[in-house]
Coordinates of C-alpha atoms in Angstrom, one line a residue:
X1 CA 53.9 104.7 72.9
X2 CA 53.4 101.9 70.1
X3 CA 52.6 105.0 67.4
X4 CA 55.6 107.1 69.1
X5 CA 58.0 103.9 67.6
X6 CA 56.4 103.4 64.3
X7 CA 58.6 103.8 61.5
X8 CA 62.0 103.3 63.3
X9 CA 64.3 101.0 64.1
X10 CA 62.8 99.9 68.1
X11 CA 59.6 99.7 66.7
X12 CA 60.5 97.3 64.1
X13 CA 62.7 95.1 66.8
X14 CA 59.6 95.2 69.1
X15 CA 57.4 94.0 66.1
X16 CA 59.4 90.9 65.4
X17 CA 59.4 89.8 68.8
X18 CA 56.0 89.9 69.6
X19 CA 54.5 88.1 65.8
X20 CA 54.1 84.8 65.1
X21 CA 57.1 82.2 64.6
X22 CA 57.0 81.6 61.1
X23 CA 58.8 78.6 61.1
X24 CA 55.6 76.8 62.5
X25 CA 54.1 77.2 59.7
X26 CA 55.7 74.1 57.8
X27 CA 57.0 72.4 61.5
X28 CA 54.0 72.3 63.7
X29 CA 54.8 71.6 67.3
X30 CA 54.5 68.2 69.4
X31 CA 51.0 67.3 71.6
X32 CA 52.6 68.0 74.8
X33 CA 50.1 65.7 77.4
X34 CA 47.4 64.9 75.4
X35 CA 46.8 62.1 73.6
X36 CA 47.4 62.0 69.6
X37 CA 44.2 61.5 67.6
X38 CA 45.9 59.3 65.0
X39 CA 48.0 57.1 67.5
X40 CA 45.8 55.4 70.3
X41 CA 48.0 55.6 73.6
X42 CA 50.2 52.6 74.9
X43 CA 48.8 51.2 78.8
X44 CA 51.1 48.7 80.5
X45 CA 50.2 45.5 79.8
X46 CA 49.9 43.0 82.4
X47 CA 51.7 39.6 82.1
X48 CA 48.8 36.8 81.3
X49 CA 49.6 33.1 82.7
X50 CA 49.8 30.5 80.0
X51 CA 47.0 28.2 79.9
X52 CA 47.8 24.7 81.8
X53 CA 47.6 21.8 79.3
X54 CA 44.8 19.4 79.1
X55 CA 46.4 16.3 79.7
X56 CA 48.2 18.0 83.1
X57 CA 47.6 15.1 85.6
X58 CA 45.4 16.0 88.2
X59 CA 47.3 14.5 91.3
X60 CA 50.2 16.4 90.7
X61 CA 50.1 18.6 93.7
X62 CA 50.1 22.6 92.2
X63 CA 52.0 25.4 94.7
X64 CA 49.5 28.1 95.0
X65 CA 51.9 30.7 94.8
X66 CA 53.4 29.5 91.3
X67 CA 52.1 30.9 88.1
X68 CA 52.7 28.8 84.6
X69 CA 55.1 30.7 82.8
X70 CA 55.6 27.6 79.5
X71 CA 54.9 24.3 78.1
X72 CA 56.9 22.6 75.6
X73 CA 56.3 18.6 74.2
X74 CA 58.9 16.1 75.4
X75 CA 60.4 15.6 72.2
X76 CA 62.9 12.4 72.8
X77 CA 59.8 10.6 75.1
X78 CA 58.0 7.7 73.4
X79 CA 54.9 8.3 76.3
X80 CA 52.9 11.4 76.5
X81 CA 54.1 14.2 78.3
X82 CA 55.1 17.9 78.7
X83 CA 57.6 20.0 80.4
X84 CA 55.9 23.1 82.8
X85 CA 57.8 25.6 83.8
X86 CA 56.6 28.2 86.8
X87 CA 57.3 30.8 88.8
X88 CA 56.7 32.3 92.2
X89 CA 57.6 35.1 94.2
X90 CA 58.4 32.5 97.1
X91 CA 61.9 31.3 98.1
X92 CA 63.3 27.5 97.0
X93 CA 62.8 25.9 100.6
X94 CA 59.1 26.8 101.0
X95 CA 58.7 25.2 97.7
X96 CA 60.8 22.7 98.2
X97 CA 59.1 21.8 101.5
X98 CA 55.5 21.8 100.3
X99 CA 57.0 19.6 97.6
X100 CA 58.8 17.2 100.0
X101 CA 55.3 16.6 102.7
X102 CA 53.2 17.0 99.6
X103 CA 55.0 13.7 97.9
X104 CA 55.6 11.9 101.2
X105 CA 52.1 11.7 102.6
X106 CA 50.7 11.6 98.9
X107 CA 51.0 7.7 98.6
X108 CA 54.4 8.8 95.7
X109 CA 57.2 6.7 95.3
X110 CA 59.8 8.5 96.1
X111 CA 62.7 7.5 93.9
X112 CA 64.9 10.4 94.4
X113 CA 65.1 14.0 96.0
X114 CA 67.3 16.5 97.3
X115 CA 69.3 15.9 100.5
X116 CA 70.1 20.0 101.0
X117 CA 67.1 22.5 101.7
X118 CA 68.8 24.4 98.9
X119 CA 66.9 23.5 95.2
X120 CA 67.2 20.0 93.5
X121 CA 65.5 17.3 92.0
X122 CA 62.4 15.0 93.1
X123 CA 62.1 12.1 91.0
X124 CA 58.7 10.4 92.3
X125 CA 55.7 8.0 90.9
X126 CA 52.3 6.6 91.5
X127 CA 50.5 4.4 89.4
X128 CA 51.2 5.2 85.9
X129 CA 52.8 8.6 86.4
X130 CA 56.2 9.4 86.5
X131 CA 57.3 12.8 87.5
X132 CA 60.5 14.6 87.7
X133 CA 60.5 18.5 89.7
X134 CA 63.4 20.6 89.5
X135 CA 64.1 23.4 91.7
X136 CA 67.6 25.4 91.3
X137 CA 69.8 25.9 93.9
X138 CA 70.4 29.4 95.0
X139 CA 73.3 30.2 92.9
X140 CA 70.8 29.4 89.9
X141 CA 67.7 30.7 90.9
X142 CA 65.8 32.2 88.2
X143 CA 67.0 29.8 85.9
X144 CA 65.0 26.6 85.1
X145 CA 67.0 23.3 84.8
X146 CA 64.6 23.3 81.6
X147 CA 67.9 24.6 79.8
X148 CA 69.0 21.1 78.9
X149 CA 65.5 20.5 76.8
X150 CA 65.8 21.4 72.9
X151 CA 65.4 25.1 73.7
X152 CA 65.8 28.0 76.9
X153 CA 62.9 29.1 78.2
X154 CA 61.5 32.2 77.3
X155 CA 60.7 33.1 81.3
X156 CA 62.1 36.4 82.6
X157 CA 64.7 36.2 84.9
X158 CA 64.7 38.0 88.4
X159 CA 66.5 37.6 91.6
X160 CA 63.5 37.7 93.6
X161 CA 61.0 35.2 91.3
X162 CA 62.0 31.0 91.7
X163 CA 61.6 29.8 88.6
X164 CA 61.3 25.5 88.5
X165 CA 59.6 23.0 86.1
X166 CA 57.4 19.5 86.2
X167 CA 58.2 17.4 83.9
X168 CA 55.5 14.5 83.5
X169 CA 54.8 11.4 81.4
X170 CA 52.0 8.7 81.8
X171 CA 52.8 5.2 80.5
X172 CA 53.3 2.7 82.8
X173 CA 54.3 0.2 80.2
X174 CA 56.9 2.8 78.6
X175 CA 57.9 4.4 81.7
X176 CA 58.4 2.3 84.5
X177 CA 59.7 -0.6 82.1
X178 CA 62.9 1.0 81.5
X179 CA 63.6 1.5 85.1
X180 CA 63.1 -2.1 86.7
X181 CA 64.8 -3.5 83.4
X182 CA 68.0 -1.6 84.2
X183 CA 68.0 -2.3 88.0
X184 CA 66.4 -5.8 88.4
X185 CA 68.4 -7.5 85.6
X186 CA 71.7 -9.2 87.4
X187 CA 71.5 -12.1 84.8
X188 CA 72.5 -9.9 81.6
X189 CA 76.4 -9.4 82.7
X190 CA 76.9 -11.3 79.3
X191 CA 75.0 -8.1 77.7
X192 CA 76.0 -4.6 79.4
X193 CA 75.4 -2.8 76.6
X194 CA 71.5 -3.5 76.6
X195 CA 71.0 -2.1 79.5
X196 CA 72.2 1.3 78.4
X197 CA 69.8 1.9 75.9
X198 CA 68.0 4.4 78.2
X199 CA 65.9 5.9 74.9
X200 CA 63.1 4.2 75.5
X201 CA 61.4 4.7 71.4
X202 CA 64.1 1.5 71.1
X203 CA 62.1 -0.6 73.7
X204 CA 60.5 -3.1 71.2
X205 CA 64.2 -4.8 71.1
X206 CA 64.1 -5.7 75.0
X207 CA 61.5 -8.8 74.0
X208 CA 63.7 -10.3 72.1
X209 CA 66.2 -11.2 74.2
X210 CA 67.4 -14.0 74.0
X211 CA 68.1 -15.2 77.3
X212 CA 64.6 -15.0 78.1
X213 CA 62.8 -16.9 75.5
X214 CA 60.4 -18.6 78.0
X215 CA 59.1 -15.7 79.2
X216 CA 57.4 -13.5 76.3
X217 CA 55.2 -11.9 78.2
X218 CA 57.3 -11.1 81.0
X219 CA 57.9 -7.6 79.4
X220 CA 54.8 -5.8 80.1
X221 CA 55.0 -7.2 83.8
X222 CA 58.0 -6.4 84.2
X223 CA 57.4 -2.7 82.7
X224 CA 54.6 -2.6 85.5
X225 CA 56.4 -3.3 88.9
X226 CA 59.8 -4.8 89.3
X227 CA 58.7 -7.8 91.4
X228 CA 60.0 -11.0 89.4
X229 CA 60.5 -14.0 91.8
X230 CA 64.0 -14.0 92.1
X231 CA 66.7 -17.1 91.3
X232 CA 68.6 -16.0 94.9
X233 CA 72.1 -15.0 93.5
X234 CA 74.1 -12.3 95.3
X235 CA 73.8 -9.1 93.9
X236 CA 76.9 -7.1 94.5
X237 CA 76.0 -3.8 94.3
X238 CA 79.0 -0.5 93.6
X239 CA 77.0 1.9 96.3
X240 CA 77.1 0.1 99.7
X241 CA 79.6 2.7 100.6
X242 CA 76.8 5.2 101.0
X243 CA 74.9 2.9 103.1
X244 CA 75.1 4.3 106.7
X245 CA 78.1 2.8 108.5
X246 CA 75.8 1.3 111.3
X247 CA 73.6 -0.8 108.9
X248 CA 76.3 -1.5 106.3
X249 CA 77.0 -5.3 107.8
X250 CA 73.8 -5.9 107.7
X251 CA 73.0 -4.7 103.8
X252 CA 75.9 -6.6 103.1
X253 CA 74.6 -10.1 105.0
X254 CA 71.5 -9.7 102.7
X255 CA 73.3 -8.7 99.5
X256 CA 75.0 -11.9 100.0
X257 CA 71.5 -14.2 100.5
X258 CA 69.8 -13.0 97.2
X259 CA 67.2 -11.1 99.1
X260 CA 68.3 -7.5 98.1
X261 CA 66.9 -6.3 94.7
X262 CA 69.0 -3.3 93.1
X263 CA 67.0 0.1 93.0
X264 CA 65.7 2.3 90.7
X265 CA 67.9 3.4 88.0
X266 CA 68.0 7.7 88.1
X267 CA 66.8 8.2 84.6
X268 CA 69.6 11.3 85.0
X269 CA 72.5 9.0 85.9
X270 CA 74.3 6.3 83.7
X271 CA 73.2 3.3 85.0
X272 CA 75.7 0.8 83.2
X273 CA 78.8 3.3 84.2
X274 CA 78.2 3.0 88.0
X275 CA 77.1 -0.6 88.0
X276 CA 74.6 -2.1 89.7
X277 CA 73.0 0.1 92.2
X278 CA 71.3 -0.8 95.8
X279 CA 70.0 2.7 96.6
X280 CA 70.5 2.8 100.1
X281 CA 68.9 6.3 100.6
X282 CA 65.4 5.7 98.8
X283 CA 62.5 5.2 100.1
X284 CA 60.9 2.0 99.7
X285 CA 57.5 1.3 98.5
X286 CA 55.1 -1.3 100.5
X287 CA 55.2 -3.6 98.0
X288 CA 59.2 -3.6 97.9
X289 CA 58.9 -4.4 101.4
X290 CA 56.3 -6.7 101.8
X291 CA 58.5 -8.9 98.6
X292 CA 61.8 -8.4 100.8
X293 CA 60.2 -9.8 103.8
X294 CA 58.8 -12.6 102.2
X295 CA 62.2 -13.5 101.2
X296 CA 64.2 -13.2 104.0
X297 CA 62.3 -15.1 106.0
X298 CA 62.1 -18.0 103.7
X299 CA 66.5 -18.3 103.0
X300 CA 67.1 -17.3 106.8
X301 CA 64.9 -20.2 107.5
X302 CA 66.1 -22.3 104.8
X303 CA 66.7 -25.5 106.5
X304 CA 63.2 -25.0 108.1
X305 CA 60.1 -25.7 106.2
X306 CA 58.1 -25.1 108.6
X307 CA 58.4 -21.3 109.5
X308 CA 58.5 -20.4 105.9
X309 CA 55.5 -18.2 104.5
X310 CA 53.5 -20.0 101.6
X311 CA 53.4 -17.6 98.0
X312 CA 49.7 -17.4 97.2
X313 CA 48.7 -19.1 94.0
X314 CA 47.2 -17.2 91.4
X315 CA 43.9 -18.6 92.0
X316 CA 43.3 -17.5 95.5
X317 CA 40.4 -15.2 95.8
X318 CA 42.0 -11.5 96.0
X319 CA 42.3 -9.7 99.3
X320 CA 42.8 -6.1 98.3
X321 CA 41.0 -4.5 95.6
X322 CA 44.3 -2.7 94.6
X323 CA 46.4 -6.2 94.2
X324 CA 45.1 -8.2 91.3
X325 CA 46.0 -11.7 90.2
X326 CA 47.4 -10.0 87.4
X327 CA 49.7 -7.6 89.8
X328 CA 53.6 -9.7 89.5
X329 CA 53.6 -9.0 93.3
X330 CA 50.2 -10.8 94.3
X331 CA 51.7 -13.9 95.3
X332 CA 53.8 -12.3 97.6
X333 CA 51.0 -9.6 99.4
X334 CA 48.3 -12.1 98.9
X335 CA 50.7 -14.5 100.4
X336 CA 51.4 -12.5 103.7
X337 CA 47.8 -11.5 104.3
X338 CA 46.7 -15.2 104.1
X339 CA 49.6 -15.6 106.5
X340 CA 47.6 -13.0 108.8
X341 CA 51.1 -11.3 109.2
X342 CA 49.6 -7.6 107.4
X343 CA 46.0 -6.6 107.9
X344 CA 43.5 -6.9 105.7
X345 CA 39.9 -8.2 105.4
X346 CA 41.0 -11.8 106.2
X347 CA 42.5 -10.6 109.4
X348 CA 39.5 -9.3 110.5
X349 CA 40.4 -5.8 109.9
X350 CA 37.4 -5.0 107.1
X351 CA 38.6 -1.4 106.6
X352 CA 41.8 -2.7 105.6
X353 CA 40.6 -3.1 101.5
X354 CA 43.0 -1.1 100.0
X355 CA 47.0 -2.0 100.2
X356 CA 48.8 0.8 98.8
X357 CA 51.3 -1.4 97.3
X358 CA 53.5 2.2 96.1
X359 CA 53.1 3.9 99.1
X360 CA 56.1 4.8 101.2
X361 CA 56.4 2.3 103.9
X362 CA 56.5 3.7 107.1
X363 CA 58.2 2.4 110.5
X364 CA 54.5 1.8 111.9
X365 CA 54.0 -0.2 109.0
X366 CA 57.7 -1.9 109.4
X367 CA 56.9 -2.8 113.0
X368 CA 53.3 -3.8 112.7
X369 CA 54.5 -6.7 109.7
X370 CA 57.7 -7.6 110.9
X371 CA 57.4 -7.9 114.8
X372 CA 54.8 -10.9 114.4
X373 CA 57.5 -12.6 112.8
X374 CA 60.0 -12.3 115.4
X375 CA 57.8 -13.2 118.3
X376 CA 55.7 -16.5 116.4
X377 CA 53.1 -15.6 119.0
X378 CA 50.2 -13.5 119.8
X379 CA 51.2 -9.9 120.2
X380 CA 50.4 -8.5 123.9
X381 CA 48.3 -5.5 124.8
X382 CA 49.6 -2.7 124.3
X383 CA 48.6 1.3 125.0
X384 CA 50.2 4.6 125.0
X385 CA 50.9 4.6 128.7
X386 CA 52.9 1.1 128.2
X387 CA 54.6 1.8 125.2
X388 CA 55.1 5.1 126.9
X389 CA 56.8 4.0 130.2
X390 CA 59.2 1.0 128.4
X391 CA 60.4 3.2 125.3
X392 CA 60.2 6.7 126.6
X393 CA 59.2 8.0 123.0
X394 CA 57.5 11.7 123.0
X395 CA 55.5 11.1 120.3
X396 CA 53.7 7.8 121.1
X397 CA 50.1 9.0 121.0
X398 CA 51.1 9.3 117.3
X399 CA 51.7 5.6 117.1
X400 CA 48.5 4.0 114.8
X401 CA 47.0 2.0 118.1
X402 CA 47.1 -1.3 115.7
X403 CA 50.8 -0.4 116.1
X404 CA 51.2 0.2 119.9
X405 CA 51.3 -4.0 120.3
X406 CA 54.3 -4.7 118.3
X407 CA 56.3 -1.9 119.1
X408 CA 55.5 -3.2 123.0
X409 CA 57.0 -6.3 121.8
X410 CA 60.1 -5.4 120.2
X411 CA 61.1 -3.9 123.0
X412 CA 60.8 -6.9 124.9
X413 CA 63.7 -8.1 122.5
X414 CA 66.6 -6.5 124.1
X415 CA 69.7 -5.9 122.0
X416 CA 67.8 -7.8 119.2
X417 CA 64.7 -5.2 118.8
X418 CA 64.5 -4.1 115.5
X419 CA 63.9 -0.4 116.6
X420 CA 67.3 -0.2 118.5
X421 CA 69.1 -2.2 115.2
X422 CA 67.5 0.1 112.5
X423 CA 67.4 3.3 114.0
X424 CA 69.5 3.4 117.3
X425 CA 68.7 5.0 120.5
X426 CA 65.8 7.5 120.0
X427 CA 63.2 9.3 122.4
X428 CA 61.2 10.0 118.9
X429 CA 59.8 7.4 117.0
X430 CA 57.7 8.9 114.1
X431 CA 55.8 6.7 113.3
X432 CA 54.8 7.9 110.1
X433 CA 58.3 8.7 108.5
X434 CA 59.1 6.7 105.6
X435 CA 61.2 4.4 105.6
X436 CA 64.8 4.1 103.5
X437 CA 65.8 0.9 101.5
X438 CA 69.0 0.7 104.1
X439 CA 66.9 0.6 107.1
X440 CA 64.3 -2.1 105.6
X441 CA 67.4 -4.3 104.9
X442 CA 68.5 -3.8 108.7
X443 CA 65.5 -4.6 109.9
X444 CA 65.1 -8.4 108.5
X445 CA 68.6 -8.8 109.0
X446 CA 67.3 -11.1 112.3
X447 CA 64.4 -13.0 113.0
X448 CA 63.7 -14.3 116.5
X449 CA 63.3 -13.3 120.1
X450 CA 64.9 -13.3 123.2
X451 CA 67.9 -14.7 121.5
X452 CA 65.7 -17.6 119.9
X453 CA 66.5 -16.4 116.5
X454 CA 68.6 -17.1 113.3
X455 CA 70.2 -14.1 111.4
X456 CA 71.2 -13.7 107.4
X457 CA 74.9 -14.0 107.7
X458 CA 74.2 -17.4 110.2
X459 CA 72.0 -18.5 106.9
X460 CA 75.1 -18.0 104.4
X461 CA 76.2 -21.0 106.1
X462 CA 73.6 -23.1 105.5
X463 CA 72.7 -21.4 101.7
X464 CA 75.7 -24.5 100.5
X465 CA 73.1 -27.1 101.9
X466 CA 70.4 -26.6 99.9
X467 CA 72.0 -25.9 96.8
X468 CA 74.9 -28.6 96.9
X469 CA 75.2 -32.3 97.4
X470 CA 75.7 -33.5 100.7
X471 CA 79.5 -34.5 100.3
X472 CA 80.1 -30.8 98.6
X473 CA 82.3 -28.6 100.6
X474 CA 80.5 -25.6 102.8
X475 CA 81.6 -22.2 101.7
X476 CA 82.0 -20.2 103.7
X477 CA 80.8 -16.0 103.4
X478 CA 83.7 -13.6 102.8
X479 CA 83.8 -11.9 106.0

């Protein structure tokens, strides 16, 4: 057929179409699915966590789920530290709740944290460590709160990932000395704009102050923990309206004794705008406590020498190896547990070496120092069964059993136990919940029992006596 075509016009159509495109001679075609000698071929690349820095603190607790996603230097800090910044699959309350047990039964000092199970802030220390977590709230999730440092994180953003950061910094001199400075210092009304230096690079100025001459190395003990003895005045502090409304009188009662010291400053908040502040919502550390009780007792019982506690001198043999001489709130611990009021070593309790003074108090640990102080007498025995049948709490087999005795005895106050002032009418007791600044106040409101007692706002009528000449006129308190 092919030689029947030659040499006409079908023959020459059917040749075209079945020879070679010439145009592939100078444009030679793609590699369709296999791979191009001279190019090697692109494989996904999976995403590699960044390296976690050296100095990262080791007691920071880690979430397991959370991968490192960027470190940057804190740039405006005069103490080492860095900002982290992570990410994790897992929504804001599981990591907020890990964060929030994590912290509490950690021995941190919980300065601030979020009241929503919806993203915020912890601000928390121990020792020399100050740490500040942010989670964002679900609006913001998958964007860290990093975004006020010098620069945005360079973190991919997705709807499912929650992206937060740790910031950290360890100085305790640099760190903690800007905090107690701000809160602690009623006497400087006659210099408010001190106090609002809150770059802390200009801390070399603070020394030389000149209301405090006498006391040059008062600094650096200061900068440690905020536990000066006191001169008594009244603090009046701008935030007892968030005190709860049940405890308010009795916040205000100490405010008004000198016993109260203001808390500690949020490094996020203008201190100086919003006055001085009491805090009510923190939780308080053991050695706030253990300085609070020490005072209360001593101006309630003003006029009477002889139920007042004796500060330890700074020569007294130590009784916890965590509570130096050199700690500015030895005489006060070291003064209790000579007392016998908290246990330690001296008590007979030799497991008791260690104090904690930053823990989180807890409302065993309220009971347990504070009851013995009420009663002036031995304690009764006590066991689950008892404390059971008289209180009707669910939880008392939780109770520490060195706790079981006074929480028999305050409810053998009536009316005047501390657990119906401080925390109401309860079937629950948890003993191991920490316990607020507001409810510590509350509880050494009164001392006494069975109506054999004296309360702060009956001592602000007796505060003139010691203070004035006999032929002075009594004041009287406000309310």
């Amino acid at each position: 057929m092919l030689s029947a075509c030659a040499n006409t016009n079908l023959g020459d159509a059917l040749q075209r179409s079945l020879g070679a495109d010439p145009t592939l001679k100078d444009n030679p075609p793609k590699n369709l699915g296999r791979p191009s000698p001279n190019k090697p071929q692109s494989t996904p690349q999976k995403q590699k966590s960044v390296p976690l820095p050296e100095d990262f603190p080791t007691e920071i607790p880690r979430y397991q789920q959370a991968t490192l996603e960027q470190v940057e230097p804190l740039k405006d800090a005069a103490a080492p530290g860095k900002l982290t910044i992570w990410s994790s699959p897992d929504p804001i309350n599981l990591i907020q709740n890990f964060y929030q047990k994590t912290f509490e039964s950690g021995g941190w000092e919980v300065l601030d944290q979020p009241e929503e199970q919806d993203g915020g802030t912890f601000i928390v220390r121990r020792n020399d460590l100050d740490v500040t977590l942010s989670i964002p709230s679900r609006a913001t999730t998958g964007k860290s709160s990093a975004a006020s440092s010098s620069k945005p994180p360079a973190v991919a953003t997705n709807s499912s990932v929650t992206t937060f950061d740790i910031q950290y910094v360890r100085d305790g001199k640099d760190t903690k000395a800007e905090k107690p400075t701000q809160a602690e210092k009623p006497q400087p009304s006659q210099k408010p704009t001190q106090a609002q230096k809150p770059t802390q690079p200009q801390k070399p100025t603070q020394p030389q102050k000149p209301t405090q001459p006498q006391k040059p190395t008062q600094p650096s003990e200061v900068a440690s923990k905020p536990a000066q003895v006191r001169s008594g005045e009244p603090e009046k502090f701008t935030d007892l309206d968030k005190v709860p409304r049940d405890l308010r009188k009795y916040v205000a009662d100490l405010a008004k004794l000198g016993v109260l010291t203001p808390g500690t400053a949020n490094p996020k908040t203008n201190a100086d705008s919003q006055g001085t502040q009491f805090a009510p919502n923190q939780t308080i550390s053991r050695r706030q406590y253990a300085r609070w009780l020490m005072d209360a007792n001593n101006r309630i019982y003003a006029n009477r020498p002889g139920l007042q506690i004796r500060l330890a001198s700074k020569t007294t043999q130590p009784a916890f190896q965590d509570v130096p001489r050199t700690d500015p709130d030895f005489p006060y611990i070291q003064g209790l547990a000579d007392a016998g009021l908290i246990p330690s070593p001296l008590s007979g309790d030799s497991t008791a070496v260690l104090f904690r003074p930053d823990a989180p108090l807890t409302r065993e640990n309220l009971m347990v120092w504070k009851v013995p102080l009420d009663t002036r007498k031995a304690l009764p025995k006590a066991s689950i069964e008892a404390v059971k049948e008289t209180w009707g709490f669910k939880d008392t087999a939780e109770i520490d059993p060195k706790a079981l005795r006074a929480v028999l005895a305050d409810f053998r106050n009536g009316d005047l136990a501390n657990i119906r002032r401080v925390f109401g009418y309860t079937i629950l007791f948890q003993p191991k919940k920490p316990v607020t600044r507001a409810e510590a106040g509350a509880a050494l409101w009164y001392f006494g029992s069975q109506g054999e007692g004296q309360s702060a706002k009956e001592a602000l009528f007796l505060k003139p006596q010691t203070s004035q000449p006999s032929g002075a006129p009594k004041a009287k308190p406000s309310n």
